[in-house]
Every structure is written in C-alpha cells, then in structure tokens.
Short mmCIF file of C-alpha atoms and ligand atoms in Angstrom, two decimals:
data_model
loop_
_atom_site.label_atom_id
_atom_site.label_comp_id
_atom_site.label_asym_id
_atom_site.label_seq_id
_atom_site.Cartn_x
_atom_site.Cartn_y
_atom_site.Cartn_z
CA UNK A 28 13.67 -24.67 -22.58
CA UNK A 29 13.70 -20.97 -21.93
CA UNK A 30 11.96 -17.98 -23.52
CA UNK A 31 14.72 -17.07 -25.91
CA UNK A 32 15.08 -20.29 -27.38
CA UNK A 33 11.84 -20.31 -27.70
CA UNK A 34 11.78 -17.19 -30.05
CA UNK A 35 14.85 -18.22 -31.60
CA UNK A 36 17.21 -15.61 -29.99
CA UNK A 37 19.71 -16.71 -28.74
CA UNK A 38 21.60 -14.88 -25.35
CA UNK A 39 24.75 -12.84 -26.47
CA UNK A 40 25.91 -11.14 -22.82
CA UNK A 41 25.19 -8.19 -20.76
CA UNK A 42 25.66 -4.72 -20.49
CA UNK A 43 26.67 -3.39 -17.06
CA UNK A 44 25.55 0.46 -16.39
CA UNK A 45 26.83 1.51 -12.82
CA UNK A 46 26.70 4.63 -11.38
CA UNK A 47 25.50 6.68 -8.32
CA UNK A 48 21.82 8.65 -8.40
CA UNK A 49 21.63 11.80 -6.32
CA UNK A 50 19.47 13.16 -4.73
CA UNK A 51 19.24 17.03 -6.07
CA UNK A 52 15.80 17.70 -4.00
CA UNK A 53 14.17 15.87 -1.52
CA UNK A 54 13.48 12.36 -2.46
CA UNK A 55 10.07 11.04 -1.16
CA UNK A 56 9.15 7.08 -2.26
CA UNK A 57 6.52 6.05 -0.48
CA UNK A 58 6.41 2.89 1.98
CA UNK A 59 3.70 1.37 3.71
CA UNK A 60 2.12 4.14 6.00
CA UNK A 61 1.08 0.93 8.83
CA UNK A 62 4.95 -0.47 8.24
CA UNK A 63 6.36 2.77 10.03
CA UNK A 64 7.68 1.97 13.68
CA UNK A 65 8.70 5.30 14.50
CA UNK A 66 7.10 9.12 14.37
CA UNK A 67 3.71 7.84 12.72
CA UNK A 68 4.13 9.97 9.61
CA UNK A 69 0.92 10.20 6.83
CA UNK A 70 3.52 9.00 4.35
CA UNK A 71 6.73 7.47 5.16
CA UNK A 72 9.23 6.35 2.65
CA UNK A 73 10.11 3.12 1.71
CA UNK A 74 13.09 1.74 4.25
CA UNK A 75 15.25 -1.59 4.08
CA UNK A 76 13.76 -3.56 7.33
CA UNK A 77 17.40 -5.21 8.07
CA UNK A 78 18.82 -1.50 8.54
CA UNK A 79 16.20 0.65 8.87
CA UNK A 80 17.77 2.57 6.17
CA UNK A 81 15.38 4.42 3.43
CA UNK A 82 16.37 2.75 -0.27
CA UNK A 83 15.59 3.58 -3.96
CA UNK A 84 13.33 0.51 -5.61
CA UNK A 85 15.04 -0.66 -8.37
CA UNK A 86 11.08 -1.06 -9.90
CA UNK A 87 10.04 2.64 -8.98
CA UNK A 88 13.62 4.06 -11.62
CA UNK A 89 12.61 1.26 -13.46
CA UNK A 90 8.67 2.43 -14.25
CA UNK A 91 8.99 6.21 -14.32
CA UNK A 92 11.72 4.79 -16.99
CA UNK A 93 9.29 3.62 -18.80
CA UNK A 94 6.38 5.87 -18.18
CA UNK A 95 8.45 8.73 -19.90
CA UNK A 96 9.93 6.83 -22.39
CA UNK A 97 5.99 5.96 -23.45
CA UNK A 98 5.05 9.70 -23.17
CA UNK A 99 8.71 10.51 -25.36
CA UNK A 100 7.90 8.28 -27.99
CA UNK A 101 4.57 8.74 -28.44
CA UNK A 102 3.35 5.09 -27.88
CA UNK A 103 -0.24 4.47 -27.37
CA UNK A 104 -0.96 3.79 -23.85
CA UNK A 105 -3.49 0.94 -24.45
CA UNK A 106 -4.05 -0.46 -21.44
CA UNK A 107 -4.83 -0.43 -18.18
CA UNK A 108 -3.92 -1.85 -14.87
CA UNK A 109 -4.95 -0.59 -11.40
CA UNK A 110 -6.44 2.43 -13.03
CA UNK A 111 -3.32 3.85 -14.70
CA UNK A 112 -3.43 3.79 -18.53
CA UNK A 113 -0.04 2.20 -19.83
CA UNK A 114 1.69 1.45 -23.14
CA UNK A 115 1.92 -2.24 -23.17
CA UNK A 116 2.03 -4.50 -27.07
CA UNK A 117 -1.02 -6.87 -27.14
CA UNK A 118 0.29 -8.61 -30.63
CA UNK A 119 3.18 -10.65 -31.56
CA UNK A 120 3.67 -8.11 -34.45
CA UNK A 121 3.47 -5.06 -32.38
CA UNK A 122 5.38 -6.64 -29.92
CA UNK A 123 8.20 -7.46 -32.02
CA UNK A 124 8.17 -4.05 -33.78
CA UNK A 125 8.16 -2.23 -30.28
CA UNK A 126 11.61 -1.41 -29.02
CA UNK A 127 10.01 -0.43 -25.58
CA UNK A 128 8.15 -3.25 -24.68
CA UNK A 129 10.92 -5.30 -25.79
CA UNK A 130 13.12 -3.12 -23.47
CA UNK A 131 11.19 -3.26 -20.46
CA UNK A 132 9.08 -6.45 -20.75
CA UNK A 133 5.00 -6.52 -21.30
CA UNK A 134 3.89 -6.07 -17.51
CA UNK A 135 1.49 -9.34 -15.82
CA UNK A 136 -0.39 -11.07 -18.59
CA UNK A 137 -3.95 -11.18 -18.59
CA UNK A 138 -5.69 -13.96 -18.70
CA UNK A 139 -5.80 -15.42 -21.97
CA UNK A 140 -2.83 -12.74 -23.22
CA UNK A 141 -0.88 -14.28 -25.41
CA UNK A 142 2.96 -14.28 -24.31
CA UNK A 143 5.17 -12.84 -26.82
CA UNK A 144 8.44 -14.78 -26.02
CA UNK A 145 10.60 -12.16 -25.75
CA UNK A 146 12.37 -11.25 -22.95
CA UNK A 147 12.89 -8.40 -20.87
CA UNK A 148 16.15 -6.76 -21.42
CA UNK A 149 16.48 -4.41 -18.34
CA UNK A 150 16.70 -5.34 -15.07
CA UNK A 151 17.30 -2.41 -12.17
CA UNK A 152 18.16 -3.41 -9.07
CA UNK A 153 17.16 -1.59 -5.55
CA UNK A 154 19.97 0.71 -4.61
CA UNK A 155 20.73 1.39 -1.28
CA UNK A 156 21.50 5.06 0.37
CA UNK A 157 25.59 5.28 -0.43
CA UNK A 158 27.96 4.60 2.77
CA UNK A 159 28.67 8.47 3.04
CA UNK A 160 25.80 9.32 2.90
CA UNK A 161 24.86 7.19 5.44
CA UNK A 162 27.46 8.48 7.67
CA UNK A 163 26.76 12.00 6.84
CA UNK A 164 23.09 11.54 8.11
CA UNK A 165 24.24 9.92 11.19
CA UNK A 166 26.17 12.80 12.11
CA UNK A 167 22.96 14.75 11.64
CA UNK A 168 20.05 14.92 14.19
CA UNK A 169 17.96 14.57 11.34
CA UNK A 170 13.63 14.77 12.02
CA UNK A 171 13.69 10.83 12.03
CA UNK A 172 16.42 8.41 11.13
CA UNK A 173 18.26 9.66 7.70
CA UNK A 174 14.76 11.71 6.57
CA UNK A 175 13.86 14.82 6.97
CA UNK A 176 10.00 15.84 7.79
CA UNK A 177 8.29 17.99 5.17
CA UNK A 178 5.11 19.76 6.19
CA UNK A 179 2.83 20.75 4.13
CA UNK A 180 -1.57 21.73 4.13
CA UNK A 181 -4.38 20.30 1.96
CA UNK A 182 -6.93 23.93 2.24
CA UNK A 183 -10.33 22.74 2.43
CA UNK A 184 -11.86 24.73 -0.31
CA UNK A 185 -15.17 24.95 1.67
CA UNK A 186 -13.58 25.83 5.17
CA UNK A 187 -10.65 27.28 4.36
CA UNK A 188 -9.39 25.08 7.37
CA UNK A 189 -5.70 23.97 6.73
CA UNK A 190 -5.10 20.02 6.88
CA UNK A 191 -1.26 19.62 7.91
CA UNK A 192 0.28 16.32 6.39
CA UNK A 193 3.52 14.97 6.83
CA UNK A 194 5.77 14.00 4.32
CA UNK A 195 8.93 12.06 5.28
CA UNK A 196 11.80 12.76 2.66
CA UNK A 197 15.64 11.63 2.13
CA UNK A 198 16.77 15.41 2.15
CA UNK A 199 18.21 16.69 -0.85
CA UNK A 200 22.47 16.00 -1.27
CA UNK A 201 21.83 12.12 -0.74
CA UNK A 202 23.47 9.63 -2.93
CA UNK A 203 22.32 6.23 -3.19
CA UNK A 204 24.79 3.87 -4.97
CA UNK A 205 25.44 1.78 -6.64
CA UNK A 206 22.97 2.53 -9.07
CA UNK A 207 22.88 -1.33 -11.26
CA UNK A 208 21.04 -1.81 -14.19
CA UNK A 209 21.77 -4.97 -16.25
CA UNK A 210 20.80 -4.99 -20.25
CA UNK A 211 20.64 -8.15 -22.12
CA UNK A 212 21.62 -8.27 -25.35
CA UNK A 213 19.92 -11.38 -27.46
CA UNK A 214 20.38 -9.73 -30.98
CA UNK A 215 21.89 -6.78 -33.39
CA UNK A 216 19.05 -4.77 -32.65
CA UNK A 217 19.40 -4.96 -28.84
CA UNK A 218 22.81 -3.30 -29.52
CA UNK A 219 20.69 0.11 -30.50
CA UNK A 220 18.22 -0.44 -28.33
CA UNK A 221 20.38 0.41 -25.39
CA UNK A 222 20.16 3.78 -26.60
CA UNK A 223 16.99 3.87 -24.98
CA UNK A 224 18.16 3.20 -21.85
CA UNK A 225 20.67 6.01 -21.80
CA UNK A 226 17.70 8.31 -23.24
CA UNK A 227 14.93 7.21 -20.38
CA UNK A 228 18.01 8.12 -17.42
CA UNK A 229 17.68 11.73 -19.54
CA UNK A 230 14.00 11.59 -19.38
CA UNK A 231 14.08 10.76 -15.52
CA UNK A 232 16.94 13.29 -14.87
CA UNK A 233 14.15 16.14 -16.55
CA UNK A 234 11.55 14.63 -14.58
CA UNK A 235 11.40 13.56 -10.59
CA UNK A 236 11.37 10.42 -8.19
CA UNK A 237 8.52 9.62 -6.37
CA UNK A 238 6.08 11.35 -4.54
CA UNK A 239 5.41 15.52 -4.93
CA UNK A 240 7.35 16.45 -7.98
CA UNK A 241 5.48 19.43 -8.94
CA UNK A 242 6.11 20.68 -5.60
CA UNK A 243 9.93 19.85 -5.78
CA UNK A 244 10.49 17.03 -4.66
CA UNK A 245 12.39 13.72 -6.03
CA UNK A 246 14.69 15.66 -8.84
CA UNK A 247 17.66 13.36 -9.22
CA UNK A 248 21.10 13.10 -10.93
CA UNK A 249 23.09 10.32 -12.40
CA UNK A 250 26.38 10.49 -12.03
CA UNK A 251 29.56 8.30 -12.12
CA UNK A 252 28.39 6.47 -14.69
CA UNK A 253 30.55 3.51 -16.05
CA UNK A 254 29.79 0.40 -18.58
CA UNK A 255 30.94 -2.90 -18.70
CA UNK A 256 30.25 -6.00 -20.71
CA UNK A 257 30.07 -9.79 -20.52
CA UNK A 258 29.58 -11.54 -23.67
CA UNK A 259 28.34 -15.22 -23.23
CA UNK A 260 32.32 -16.66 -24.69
CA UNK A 261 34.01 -15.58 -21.54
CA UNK A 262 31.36 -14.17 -18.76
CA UNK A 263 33.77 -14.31 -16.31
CA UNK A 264 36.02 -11.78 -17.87
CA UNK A 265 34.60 -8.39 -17.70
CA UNK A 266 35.22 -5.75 -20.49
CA UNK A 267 35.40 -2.26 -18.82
CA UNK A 268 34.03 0.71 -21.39
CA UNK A 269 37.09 3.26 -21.37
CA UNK A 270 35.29 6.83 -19.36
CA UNK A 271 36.74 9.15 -17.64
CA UNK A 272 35.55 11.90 -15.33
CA UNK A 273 31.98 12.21 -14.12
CA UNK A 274 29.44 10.84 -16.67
CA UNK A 275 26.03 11.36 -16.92
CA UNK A 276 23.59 10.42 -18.86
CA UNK A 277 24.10 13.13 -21.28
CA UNK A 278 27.58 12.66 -21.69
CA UNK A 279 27.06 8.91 -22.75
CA UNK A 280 24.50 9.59 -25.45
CA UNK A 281 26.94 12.63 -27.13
CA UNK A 282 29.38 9.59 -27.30
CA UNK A 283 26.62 7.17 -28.77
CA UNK A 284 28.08 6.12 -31.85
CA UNK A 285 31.63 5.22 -30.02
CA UNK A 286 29.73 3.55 -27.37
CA UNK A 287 27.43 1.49 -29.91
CA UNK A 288 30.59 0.44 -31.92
CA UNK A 289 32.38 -0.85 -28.67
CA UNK A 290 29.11 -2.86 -27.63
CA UNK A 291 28.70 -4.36 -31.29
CA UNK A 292 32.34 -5.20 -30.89
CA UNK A 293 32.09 -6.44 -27.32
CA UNK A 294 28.90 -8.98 -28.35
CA UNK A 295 29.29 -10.23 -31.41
CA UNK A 296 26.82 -12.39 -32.75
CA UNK A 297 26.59 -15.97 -30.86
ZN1 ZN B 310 4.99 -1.85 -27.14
#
C-alpha cells in the first residue's frame, strides 16, 4: 500500500515544467574540495564524474526553493537540522494545513516523528550544463575545464595580511538544460498549489545559486519554460500547455488563472 492511499488521496497525474536556467553571473555550487582531480582549488564546484562536466543539483534549486518560499510566506522556521533553522510541520493538522510542506515534503523524520502521509509533490531533477554550452566552453581555454577561477582575499582583521582563496565558477552566459521539475497532483487543492512553484522560480530568479551571492555570484534565469500534463486515464499521452515565445517565470504567473483552468481541466478528479 503506498502513502497516498494511505491518506486517502488518491494520484491524479503530473505536471511537467521544462525549461532552461541560465546562468546570468557566475554560478558557484560547491563539490567536494578532496573530489577535485585537477588545479586543487579551495572550493570546486560540483561536476558529473562520467563527464567531468560541472551540473546544477536538482536538490540545491530544489532547497533555496524552499528556503525562500519559507522566508516569503512567513512560516515559522521550527526546526533544526545540521545547524540551519528550517520551516518543517511537526503535526498532522499543521501539516495538512501547510501548502509548503505539502509541496516540498517534511525533510528526514526524527526519531519518533510522526509521518504525516502525505506526499511530496515536487521532484527536481539534476540538470546538466546545455550541449552549447558545452561546446561553447570547449572552444574556450577556460582556467580549468568549463569553469572559470575567481580570486578573491579573506583580510585578517588583526594582520591586515590578505588570504587569497579560490573559487571555481561556471562563468556567467551558461545554460544548463533541461531544467525538469515534476508536480504531482493527488487533489483540487494541488491544482493551486502549483502556484507556488511558479512563485518560488520568482523567488530564486530575485535571489542567487549557490555559493557567494552577495558578492555576485549564482544570479540565474529561467527561461523557455513549457508545461505539460499526464493525467493517470491516459499517461502515455502527453497534453502540451499552448506557450509561445520565451517564458519565464513571470510570464506564467500573469497567465495564472488560464494556466490553473487548463490544469483543473487536464486532471480531473480520479
Ligand atoms: Zn509546514
């Protein structure tokens, strides 16, 4: 028996948002600083091991997502794991009243936690530097393979001696695609709650990626952005959302009330 059952919803189909993300500064996600076989940077980003090619972490969109979505509406960050303060439902009740947690799951349960039943409705998969862009750094002698080295100095405030660090950074122009993230929709209410979704790419698109944002780094764009649907009666046969030109996040919340009429139309109730 799985989760929904469990709660009584009961799976309806899934929203398909596609799209590319680009890079409008550097981008620096961090990797593993003993991973890094080449140039020894302090802090390396995060590369794909089969093609040594850096990638975007479908769970790094995925929490700053949610981190500013917390912040936006206000939610009580109640808990706390690895030292960060969170927003995360501890009650059945809260839980079902919360449209975030609902959205982007309750993270690890603690011992004892109760588990709500619910499950997560947004899933964001890695997404890999696009083939251009790929080429385009190829044809570039780039500091190390498709990054660019960004210097910077910690001052020590008793010396005055400057510490250089290096940063390692997808320079800024890079598109990674195909930006995937795949919304389940269990009930009416899911329908709306896709709203947030749109509204946390907004967030992100105000905000940065990764490492050294209020130095510049990691501001990103969404772009291309197209939506399909699967409803559980034919899965196989993909509904396309009718776009044209060059959406962006923006662009798909002005058409909100369109867009939430199609999906309401596109998954009715099971
Ligand atoms: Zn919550």
């Amino acid at each position: 028996m799985d989760q929904s059952s469990q709660s009584g919803l009961r799976f309806r189909g899934r929203v398909f948002l596609q799209g590319e993300v680009r890079a409008v500064t550097g981008l620096h996600i961090g990797g593993a600083a003993g991973a890094l076989a080449i140039g020894g940077v302090d802090q390396p980003v995060v590369r794909n091991p089969l093609n040594d090619q850096p990638y975007l972490p479908g769970s790094s969109l995925r929490g700053k997502m949610r981190s500013l979505s917390e912040k936006f509406l206000g939610l009580p960050f109640n808990r706390q794991i690895s030292g960060v303060r969170i927003h995360s439902c501890r009650t059945t009740d809260s839980y079902r009243a919360c449209d975030l947690c609902q959205v982007f799951g309750v993270p690890g349960s603690e011992r004892g936690q109760v588990d709500f039943g619910g499950p997560t409705r947004l899933l964001v998969r890695d997404i890999p530097l696009a083939p251009e862009t790929v080429q385009q750094l190829d044809a570039l002698e780039t500091d190390l393979p498709y990054t660019e080295i960004k210097w910077e100095a910690t001052i020590d405030r008793i010396t005055s001696a400057a510490v250089p660090r290096q940063q390692e950074r997808v320079p800024a122009g890079a598109v990674f695609a195909p930006l995937d993230l795949i919304y389940s929709v269990y009930e009416t209410a899911d329908v709306e709650r896709f709203r947030l979704v749109l509204q946390a790419l907004a967030l992100v698109e105000d905000d940065y990626l990764g490492g050294q944002g209020s130095r510049g780094s990691g501001r990103v764009r969404f772009e291309k952005l197209t939506l399909a649907v699967r409803n559980r009666a034919r899965y196989q046969q993909e509904a396309r959302w009718d776009t044209s030109g060059d959406m962006r996040p923006a662009d798909l919340l002005a058409r909100w009330d369109t867009l939430k009429a199609w999906l309401s139309q596109q998954l009715p109730e099971a």
